[in-house]
Coordinates of C-alpha atoms in Angstrom, one line a residue:
M1 CA 11.1 -35.3 81.8
A2 CA 13.4 -37.7 84.1
P3 CA 15.4 -40.2 82.2
G4 CA 15.7 -43.6 82.6
T5 CA 19.2 -45.0 84.1
T6 CA 21.3 -46.4 81.7
V7 CA 24.9 -48.1 81.6
S8 CA 27.5 -45.7 80.6
I9 CA 28.4 -45.7 76.7
S10 CA 31.8 -46.4 77.3
T11 CA 30.9 -49.9 78.3
L12 CA 29.3 -50.5 75.0
Y13 CA 30.9 -51.7 71.5
F14 CA 28.9 -51.2 68.3
S15 CA 28.8 -54.3 65.9
R16 CA 28.5 -54.6 62.0
S17 CA 25.3 -52.4 62.0
P18 CA 26.4 -48.7 63.4
Y19 CA 22.7 -48.5 65.3
L20 CA 23.5 -51.7 66.7
I21 CA 24.7 -51.8 70.8
Q22 CA 25.8 -54.3 72.2
P23 CA 27.9 -55.2 75.6
L24 CA 31.3 -56.0 75.9
P25 CA 31.1 -59.9 75.8
T26 CA 33.8 -60.3 78.7
T27 CA 30.8 -58.7 80.9
S28 CA 27.6 -59.6 79.4
P29 CA 25.2 -62.2 81.1
S30 CA 24.1 -65.2 78.9
M31 CA 20.6 -64.4 76.7
A32 CA 17.7 -65.6 78.7
G33 CA 14.9 -68.2 77.2
R34 CA 17.6 -70.3 75.4
R35 CA 16.5 -73.8 75.1
S36 CA 18.8 -76.7 75.4
L37 CA 18.3 -80.6 75.9
C38 CA 19.9 -82.6 78.1
L39 CA 20.0 -86.3 78.5
L40 CA 19.4 -86.7 82.7
N41 CA 19.7 -90.3 84.0
A42 CA 20.0 -91.9 80.3
P43 CA 18.8 -95.3 80.3
P44 CA 21.3 -98.5 79.7
P45 CA 23.3 -98.3 76.4
L46 CA 21.2 -100.9 74.9
L47 CA 17.8 -100.0 75.7
L48 CA 18.8 -96.7 74.6
L49 CA 19.8 -98.3 71.3
L50 CA 16.5 -100.1 70.9
L51 CA 14.3 -96.9 71.9
L52 CA 15.9 -94.9 69.0
L53 CA 15.2 -97.8 66.4
L54 CA 12.0 -98.0 67.5
A55 CA 11.7 -94.3 67.2
E56 CA 13.3 -94.3 63.7
G57 CA 11.0 -96.9 62.3
N58 CA 8.1 -95.1 63.4
W59 CA 8.7 -91.4 62.4
G60 CA 11.5 -91.3 60.6
G61 CA 14.5 -89.5 60.5
R62 CA 14.6 -86.0 61.2
A63 CA 10.9 -85.5 62.2
L64 CA 11.7 -87.1 65.1
R65 CA 13.1 -83.7 66.4
L66 CA 9.0 -82.8 66.7
N67 CA 8.8 -85.9 69.1
R68 CA 10.0 -87.5 71.9
W69 CA 13.0 -88.5 70.7
D70 CA 16.1 -86.9 68.6
P71 CA 18.2 -89.0 66.7
K72 CA 21.4 -87.2 68.4
I73 CA 22.5 -87.5 71.8
W74 CA 23.2 -84.2 72.9
M75 CA 25.2 -82.9 75.7
P76 CA 23.8 -80.8 78.5
T77 CA 25.9 -77.8 77.1
E78 CA 24.6 -78.1 73.6
K79 CA 21.9 -75.7 72.5
V80 CA 18.9 -77.3 70.0
E81 CA 19.1 -75.4 67.2
P82 CA 15.3 -74.6 65.4
E83 CA 15.6 -76.2 61.8
E84 CA 15.1 -74.6 58.8
D85 CA 11.7 -75.3 57.0
S86 CA 12.9 -77.7 54.0
Q87 CA 9.5 -77.1 52.6
E88 CA 10.2 -73.5 52.4
T89 CA 8.2 -72.5 49.2
G90 CA 6.4 -68.9 48.1
T91 CA 7.6 -65.3 48.4
R92 CA 8.0 -62.9 51.2
W93 CA 6.2 -59.8 51.4
A94 CA 6.0 -56.8 53.8
V95 CA 4.0 -54.3 54.4
L96 CA 5.0 -51.3 56.0
V97 CA 3.1 -48.7 57.7
A98 CA 4.1 -45.3 59.5
G99 CA 0.8 -43.8 60.1
S100 CA 1.8 -40.1 61.2
Y101 CA 3.0 -36.9 59.9
G102 CA 5.2 -33.9 61.0
Y103 CA 8.6 -33.6 62.5
G104 CA 7.4 -34.2 66.0
N105 CA 6.8 -38.0 65.3
Y106 CA 10.1 -38.4 63.4
R107 CA 10.1 -41.7 65.5
H108 CA 7.2 -43.3 63.4
Q109 CA 8.8 -42.7 60.1
A110 CA 12.3 -43.6 61.1
D111 CA 11.0 -46.9 62.5
V112 CA 9.6 -47.9 59.1
C113 CA 12.5 -47.0 57.1
H114 CA 14.6 -49.3 59.5
A115 CA 12.5 -51.7 58.7
Y116 CA 12.8 -51.5 55.5
Q117 CA 16.6 -51.6 55.6
L118 CA 16.4 -54.6 57.5
L119 CA 14.1 -56.5 54.9
K120 CA 15.9 -55.6 52.0
R121 CA 19.3 -56.9 53.4
G122 CA 17.2 -59.7 54.2
G123 CA 16.6 -60.7 50.5
L124 CA 13.5 -59.0 49.9
K125 CA 12.8 -57.4 46.7
D126 CA 11.3 -53.9 46.4
E127 CA 8.0 -55.5 44.2
N128 CA 7.3 -57.3 47.4
I129 CA 7.8 -54.4 50.2
V130 CA 4.9 -51.9 50.2
V131 CA 5.8 -49.0 52.2
F132 CA 3.3 -46.0 53.4
M133 CA 4.9 -43.3 55.0
Y134 CA 3.7 -39.3 54.4
D135 CA 8.1 -38.9 53.8
D136 CA 8.0 -35.0 55.3
I137 CA 10.5 -35.9 57.4
A138 CA 13.9 -36.1 55.6
T139 CA 13.3 -33.1 53.8
H140 CA 12.2 -31.3 56.6
D141 CA 13.4 -27.7 57.5
L142 CA 14.3 -28.7 61.0
N143 CA 15.9 -31.9 59.9
P144 CA 19.7 -31.2 60.9
R145 CA 20.8 -33.8 58.4
P146 CA 18.8 -32.9 55.2
G147 CA 17.7 -36.2 53.0
V148 CA 18.8 -38.5 55.8
I149 CA 16.7 -40.3 58.8
I150 CA 18.5 -42.5 61.4
N151 CA 16.7 -44.6 64.2
H152 CA 19.5 -44.7 66.6
P153 CA 21.7 -42.0 68.3
Q154 CA 24.7 -43.9 66.1
G155 CA 22.9 -44.8 63.6
D156 CA 23.7 -44.7 59.8
D157 CA 21.1 -43.2 57.2
V158 CA 18.0 -45.5 56.7
Y159 CA 15.9 -43.3 54.5
A160 CA 18.2 -44.2 51.0
G161 CA 16.5 -46.2 48.7
V162 CA 13.1 -46.4 50.6
P163 CA 10.3 -46.6 47.9
K164 CA 7.8 -44.3 47.7
D165 CA 4.5 -46.4 47.4
Y166 CA 2.2 -44.1 49.5
T167 CA 3.4 -41.0 50.5
G168 CA 1.5 -37.7 51.6
E169 CA -2.4 -37.8 51.2
D170 CA -2.3 -41.1 49.9
V171 CA -1.4 -42.7 53.3
T172 CA -5.1 -43.8 53.9
V173 CA -7.3 -46.7 55.8
Q174 CA -8.7 -47.4 52.0
N175 CA -5.1 -47.5 50.4
L176 CA -3.8 -50.0 53.2
F177 CA -7.1 -52.6 53.1
A178 CA -6.8 -52.4 49.1
V179 CA -3.2 -53.2 49.3
L180 CA -3.8 -56.0 51.4
L181 CA -6.4 -57.3 49.5
G182 CA -4.6 -57.1 46.5
D183 CA -7.2 -55.2 45.0
K184 CA -5.7 -52.5 42.7
S185 CA -9.3 -51.2 42.0
L186 CA -9.9 -49.9 45.4
L187 CA -6.5 -48.1 45.1
K188 CA -6.7 -44.1 45.1
G189 CA -3.3 -42.7 44.4
G190 CA 0.0 -44.3 45.3
S191 CA 1.9 -46.5 43.3
G192 CA -0.2 -49.2 42.5
K193 CA 1.9 -51.4 44.3
V194 CA -0.3 -54.3 46.0
V195 CA 0.3 -57.4 47.8
E196 CA -0.4 -59.9 44.7
S197 CA 0.6 -62.9 46.9
K198 CA -0.3 -66.5 45.9
P199 CA -1.4 -69.5 48.2
N200 CA 2.3 -70.4 49.5
D201 CA 3.8 -67.0 50.2
R202 CA 3.8 -65.4 53.7
I203 CA 3.5 -62.1 54.6
F204 CA 4.8 -59.8 57.3
L205 CA 3.3 -56.4 58.4
Y206 CA 4.5 -53.6 60.5
Y207 CA 2.7 -50.5 61.8
S208 CA 3.7 -47.7 63.6
D209 CA 2.4 -44.4 64.8
H210 CA -0.4 -43.2 67.6
G211 CA -3.3 -45.4 68.6
G212 CA -6.1 -45.5 71.2
Q213 CA -8.7 -48.0 72.1
G214 CA -9.8 -49.9 69.1
V215 CA -8.5 -47.6 66.9
L216 CA -4.9 -46.8 65.2
G217 CA -4.1 -43.5 63.6
M218 CA -3.3 -42.1 60.2
P219 CA -2.0 -39.0 58.9
N220 CA -5.0 -38.6 57.1
M221 CA -8.5 -39.5 58.2
P222 CA -10.4 -41.5 59.3
F223 CA -8.4 -43.7 61.4
L224 CA -8.1 -47.3 61.0
Y225 CA -10.9 -49.2 63.7
A226 CA -10.0 -52.5 64.7
K227 CA -13.2 -54.3 63.7
D228 CA -12.9 -53.0 59.7
F229 CA -9.1 -54.1 60.1
I230 CA -9.9 -57.8 61.2
D231 CA -12.7 -57.8 58.8
V232 CA -10.0 -57.3 55.9
L233 CA -7.9 -60.2 57.7
K234 CA -10.6 -62.3 57.5
K235 CA -10.9 -61.4 54.1
K236 CA -7.8 -61.9 52.9
H237 CA -7.9 -65.7 54.7
A238 CA -11.1 -66.4 53.3
S239 CA -9.3 -65.6 49.4
G240 CA -6.7 -68.2 49.9
T241 CA -4.2 -65.8 49.0
Y242 CA -1.3 -66.4 51.5
K243 CA 0.3 -69.2 53.6
E244 CA 0.7 -67.0 56.8
M245 CA 1.2 -63.5 58.0
V246 CA 3.1 -61.8 61.1
L247 CA 1.8 -58.8 62.4
Y248 CA 3.9 -56.4 64.6
V249 CA 1.8 -53.5 66.0
E250 CA 3.6 -50.1 67.6
A251 CA 1.2 -47.8 68.7
C252 CA -0.8 -47.1 72.5
E253 CA -3.5 -49.6 73.4
S254 CA -2.4 -51.6 70.7
G255 CA -3.5 -54.8 72.1
S256 CA -7.3 -53.3 71.9
I257 CA -7.0 -53.8 68.0
F258 CA -6.9 -57.6 68.7
E259 CA -8.5 -58.3 71.8
G260 CA -11.3 -60.3 72.1
I261 CA -12.0 -59.7 67.9
M262 CA -8.8 -61.4 66.7
P263 CA -9.4 -65.1 65.4
D264 CA -7.0 -67.8 66.1
H265 CA -8.1 -70.0 62.9
L266 CA -6.5 -67.3 60.4
N267 CA -3.0 -68.3 60.2
I268 CA -2.0 -64.9 61.5
Y269 CA 0.4 -64.1 64.6
V270 CA 0.5 -60.7 66.3
T271 CA 2.4 -59.2 68.4
T272 CA 1.9 -55.7 70.1
A273 CA 3.8 -53.1 71.5
S274 CA 1.5 -52.6 74.5
G275 CA -1.5 -53.9 76.3
P276 CA -5.3 -53.1 75.4
D277 CA -4.8 -50.3 78.2
E278 CA -1.5 -49.2 78.4
E279 CA 0.4 -46.6 76.4
S280 CA 3.3 -47.1 74.5
W281 CA 6.6 -45.2 74.6
G282 CA 8.9 -43.0 72.5
T283 CA 12.7 -43.4 73.0
Y284 CA 16.1 -42.4 72.2
C285 CA 14.9 -38.8 73.0
P286 CA 16.3 -35.2 73.5
G287 CA 17.4 -35.1 77.6
M288 CA 17.3 -38.9 78.1
E289 CA 19.7 -42.1 77.7
P290 CA 21.0 -43.1 75.0
A291 CA 20.3 -39.5 74.0
P292 CA 19.9 -38.5 70.2
P293 CA 22.8 -36.4 68.8
A294 CA 22.8 -33.1 70.4
E295 CA 21.4 -31.3 67.0
Y296 CA 17.9 -33.2 67.3
I297 CA 15.0 -31.9 69.0
T298 CA 12.7 -35.2 68.8
C299 CA 13.0 -39.0 69.7
L300 CA 14.6 -40.8 67.3
G301 CA 12.2 -44.2 67.6
D302 CA 10.1 -45.9 69.5
L303 CA 10.6 -48.3 72.7
F304 CA 9.1 -51.6 71.3
S305 CA 10.1 -51.0 67.4
V306 CA 13.7 -50.3 68.0
A307 CA 13.7 -53.4 70.1
W308 CA 12.4 -55.8 67.4
L309 CA 14.8 -53.8 65.1
E310 CA 17.9 -54.2 66.7
D311 CA 17.1 -57.5 67.9
S312 CA 17.0 -59.0 64.3
D313 CA 19.9 -57.0 63.2
T314 CA 22.0 -58.7 65.6
H315 CA 20.8 -62.2 65.2
N316 CA 21.1 -64.8 62.1
L317 CA 17.5 -64.8 61.6
K318 CA 17.8 -68.5 60.3
K319 CA 18.6 -69.9 63.6
Q320 CA 16.2 -67.5 65.6
T321 CA 12.4 -68.3 66.3
I322 CA 9.3 -65.7 66.4
E323 CA 9.3 -66.9 70.3
D324 CA 12.7 -66.3 70.4
Q325 CA 12.2 -62.7 69.4
Y326 CA 9.5 -62.1 71.5
E327 CA 10.7 -63.4 74.8
R328 CA 13.9 -61.0 74.6
V329 CA 11.6 -58.1 73.0
K330 CA 9.1 -57.9 75.5
V331 CA 12.1 -57.7 78.2
R332 CA 13.2 -54.4 77.1
T333 CA 9.9 -53.0 76.1
S334 CA 8.7 -53.4 79.8
N335 CA 12.0 -51.5 80.7
H336 CA 13.1 -54.7 82.8
N337 CA 10.2 -55.4 83.9
T338 CA 9.2 -51.9 85.7
Y339 CA 6.5 -51.3 83.5
S340 CA 6.7 -47.5 85.1
I341 CA 8.2 -46.4 82.1
G342 CA 7.5 -49.2 79.4
S343 CA 4.8 -51.8 78.6
H344 CA 3.5 -55.2 78.0
V345 CA 4.2 -56.6 74.9
M346 CA 0.6 -59.2 73.4
V347 CA 0.3 -61.8 71.5
Y348 CA -2.7 -62.3 70.1
G349 CA -4.0 -65.2 66.4
N350 CA -2.4 -68.4 65.8
E351 CA 0.1 -68.7 69.0
S352 CA 1.3 -72.0 67.5
M353 CA 3.3 -70.0 64.8
K354 CA 5.8 -68.9 67.3
R355 CA 7.9 -71.8 67.0
E356 CA 8.5 -70.6 63.1
L357 CA 12.3 -69.3 62.5
L358 CA 12.3 -65.9 61.9
Y359 CA 13.9 -65.3 58.2
L360 CA 10.7 -66.9 56.7
Y361 CA 9.2 -63.4 57.2
Q362 CA 12.4 -60.9 57.4
G363 CA 14.4 -62.4 55.1
F364 CA 17.9 -63.8 55.9
D365 CA 21.5 -61.3 55.7
P366 CA 24.0 -63.5 54.8
A367 CA 26.3 -61.1 56.7
T368 CA 25.1 -62.2 59.9
D369 CA 25.8 -66.1 59.0
K370 CA 28.7 -66.3 61.4
L371 CA 27.7 -64.0 64.2
P372 CA 28.8 -65.1 67.3
E373 CA 25.9 -65.7 69.9
N374 CA 24.4 -62.5 70.8
K375 CA 25.3 -60.6 73.8
F376 CA 22.7 -57.8 73.8
D377 CA 22.6 -56.5 77.6
L378 CA 18.9 -56.6 78.4
D379 CA 20.3 -54.5 81.5
I380 CA 20.5 -51.5 79.4
R381 CA 17.4 -49.2 80.7
M382 CA 16.1 -47.3 78.0
G383 CA 14.7 -43.3 78.8
A384 CA 11.3 -43.4 77.1
I385 CA 8.3 -41.0 76.8
N386 CA 5.3 -41.6 76.8
Q387 CA 4.0 -41.6 73.2
R388 CA 1.2 -38.9 73.6
D389 CA 3.7 -36.6 75.1
A390 CA 6.2 -36.7 73.1
D391 CA 4.6 -33.7 70.7
L392 CA 5.0 -31.5 73.8
L393 CA 8.7 -32.7 74.2
F394 CA 9.5 -31.5 70.7
L395 CA 7.5 -28.0 71.1
W396 CA 9.6 -27.5 74.1
Q397 CA 12.8 -28.4 72.8
R398 CA 12.2 -26.0 70.1
Y399 CA 11.0 -23.4 71.8
K400 CA 14.1 -24.0 74.4
R401 CA 16.4 -23.6 71.3
S402 CA 15.0 -21.1 69.1
K403 CA 17.1 -17.9 69.2
A404 CA 14.6 -15.1 67.2
E405 CA 12.0 -13.5 69.4
T406 CA 9.6 -13.6 66.8
E407 CA 10.2 -17.6 66.2
K408 CA 10.2 -18.0 70.3
N409 CA 6.5 -16.5 70.4
E410 CA 5.4 -18.4 67.5
I411 CA 6.4 -21.5 68.9
L412 CA 4.9 -20.5 72.5
K413 CA 1.8 -19.6 70.9
E414 CA 1.8 -23.2 69.3
L415 CA 2.8 -24.9 72.7
T416 CA 0.2 -22.8 74.6
Q417 CA -2.8 -23.9 72.2
T418 CA -1.8 -27.4 72.2
M419 CA -2.2 -27.7 75.8
Q420 CA -5.3 -25.7 75.8
H421 CA -7.1 -28.0 73.1
R422 CA -5.9 -30.7 75.5
A423 CA -7.3 -29.5 78.5
H424 CA -10.6 -28.8 76.7
L425 CA -10.6 -32.2 75.6
D426 CA -9.9 -33.6 79.1
Q427 CA -12.8 -31.5 80.6
S428 CA -15.6 -31.8 78.0
I429 CA -15.7 -35.7 78.0
E430 CA -15.8 -35.6 81.8
L431 CA -18.6 -33.0 81.3
I432 CA -20.2 -35.4 79.1
G433 CA -20.0 -38.2 81.2
M434 CA -21.2 -36.8 83.9
L435 CA -24.4 -35.2 81.8
L436 CA -25.1 -38.6 80.4
L437 CA -24.4 -41.1 82.9
G438 CA -24.8 -39.0 86.2
P439 CA -22.4 -37.1 88.6
E440 CA -22.0 -40.2 90.9
N441 CA -21.5 -43.0 88.1
G442 CA -20.3 -41.0 84.9
P443 CA -16.5 -41.1 85.3
S444 CA -16.3 -44.4 86.8
L445 CA -18.6 -45.8 83.9
L446 CA -16.5 -43.7 81.0
N447 CA -13.2 -45.2 82.2
A448 CA -14.4 -48.9 82.8
I449 CA -12.3 -51.7 81.9
R450 CA -13.7 -54.7 80.2
P451 CA -12.7 -58.1 81.3
P452 CA -10.0 -59.8 79.0
G453 CA -11.5 -61.6 76.2
L454 CA -13.8 -58.8 75.6
P455 CA -13.6 -56.3 72.6
V456 CA -13.5 -52.3 73.8
V457 CA -17.2 -52.3 72.2
D458 CA -19.9 -54.2 71.2
D459 CA -21.5 -51.5 68.8
W460 CA -18.6 -50.5 66.4
E461 CA -20.6 -48.2 64.2
C462 CA -22.1 -46.8 67.5
L463 CA -18.4 -46.3 68.1
K464 CA -18.2 -44.5 65.1
S465 CA -20.9 -42.4 65.2
V466 CA -20.2 -41.1 68.4
V467 CA -16.5 -40.1 67.7
V468 CA -18.5 -37.9 65.0
V469 CA -21.0 -36.2 67.1
F470 CA -17.9 -35.3 69.6
E471 CA -16.0 -33.7 66.8
T472 CA -19.0 -31.8 65.2
R473 CA -19.3 -30.0 68.4
C474 CA -15.9 -30.2 70.4
G475 CA -13.2 -30.3 67.7
S476 CA -10.4 -32.8 66.7
L477 CA -9.7 -35.7 69.0
T478 CA -5.8 -35.4 67.9
Q479 CA -3.2 -38.0 68.5
Y480 CA -3.7 -36.9 71.9
G481 CA -7.4 -37.3 72.2
M482 CA -7.3 -40.8 71.0
K483 CA -7.1 -41.9 74.4
H484 CA -10.7 -41.0 74.9
M485 CA -11.6 -43.5 72.8
R486 CA -12.7 -45.9 76.1
A487 CA -15.0 -43.4 77.1
F488 CA -16.8 -43.3 73.9
A489 CA -16.9 -46.7 73.6
N490 CA -18.7 -47.2 77.3
I491 CA -20.9 -44.3 76.3
C492 CA -21.7 -46.7 73.4
N493 CA -21.7 -50.1 76.0
N494 CA -24.1 -48.0 78.3
G495 CA -26.5 -47.9 75.4
V496 CA -26.4 -44.1 75.2
S497 CA -28.7 -43.0 72.4
R498 CA -27.3 -40.5 69.5
T499 CA -29.6 -37.8 70.3
A500 CA -28.8 -37.8 74.0
M501 CA -24.7 -37.7 72.9
E502 CA -25.7 -34.6 70.5
E503 CA -27.2 -32.5 73.3
A504 CA -24.4 -33.1 75.7
C505 CA -21.7 -32.3 73.5
T506 CA -23.6 -29.2 72.9
S507 CA -24.1 -28.1 76.4
A508 CA -20.2 -29.2 77.2
C509 CA -18.8 -27.8 74.0
S510 CA -21.2 -24.7 72.7
S511 CA -19.0 -22.0 74.1
Y512 CA -15.4 -23.5 72.4
T513 CA -14.5 -21.9 69.5
I514 CA -12.7 -24.5 67.3
L515 CA -9.6 -23.7 66.0
D516 CA -8.9 -24.7 62.2
Q517 CA -6.4 -26.8 63.0
W518 CA -8.6 -28.9 64.9
N519 CA -11.6 -28.4 62.9
P520 CA -12.6 -31.7 61.5
T521 CA -14.3 -30.0 58.5
I522 CA -11.0 -29.3 57.2
R523 CA -8.6 -32.0 58.5
G524 CA -11.5 -34.8 58.2
Y525 CA -13.2 -36.8 60.9
S526 CA -11.4 -39.4 63.0
A527 CA -14.6 -41.9 61.5

């Protein structure tokens, strides 16, 4: 796996937080995207004074900054800082979700733990932060630092103090929806903590895991389906129990969760790691640059996630808007507009909220109050791997480093079975498409991408039904097989009946023996 190029680590220094890389100030370019206000070709002094007085009378005081004239004359080198919300009231809430399990998915729980530490430093209370994570990483046998999770090669522990609200079998879609709605009666297990927000409160939701067209993964089945999620957000809005909400979503094809179905009147702003038809990327992986410590055999973070987290760590969030962060994060997540290793960061929902200050959602760390202008070098190239292939990298690293012959053979067996099931999924979908739609049109219809502004599927219940039929006869999709959700959606969009789907799946998979680890009757159905 070829690493991305990067500057030498010797050209970097580390700021207050040990996992924040910044280039030396003497060599850093000024941050792109900064806005300044200059007075060019100014009118004569008397006319300018009269205009200012007129504006003062009509709009009054500080409100002028939102209009044409500002009561202060700004020099060309001065920056117009966004203002703090003088009417700020209410409580900040946060919901943090790591939707995977297993040491090969270390990075998702590391992302979420890092997010918790950021919010905690920002002043959010534990009673207002709800954490979903399987919690099998810190104490895992393969963890070289027992009880510790890191999210950066030189990072400190981000696991200490993280609330154990919903762990293990309690990390479910049902519990997530119950938490967002503030409805304890819908909970099954967990701490019982929910978002008991009020009309003036703000909510920040961050999710990190695998995804596919119209779905987000969860460690316990079923997947989270876009239509169900949007319905919950609509219900939350109808309850009048929040002022505004910001969502950050890290997953492959995460844009498809909102494309064509996310309203813009819910007072919700959404940023996703990738477009509706793109993968997202793991980073800080073995064999790449920047590399994790030598003892780690798994990726420490995800490209979009570490971009926004490290950006927030290195800024005074009372002086940074949501848009400021978006502009920087999209450059880093794209790997400098190459997109060969990287993705397009997308925005959905109420885009007018992008002018708001970040601290309204992520809090304010007093230690950042006197930070100098951030000089994070956006030209640093990040080695990255497609999220769907990160488990193979993990298994290969285990195999390569294993010494005992018995253990080596067990890892090889697991790696071989994983590759075989992947191939089975790919070949089965291809054959099913041909049986249903014909040898000439099948491949193109299954892989068809709908125009922007349309959801991935028109009939979401059909999509769930098709997934269940496939898994019953062909085995679990797995985190890799989520890539085929577009094919299932297109089967529905082409009007294929359930009976026809059952017949095609039976023909395609009748000779395949489903192993226990991919048996949906054991691990649960994805829908």
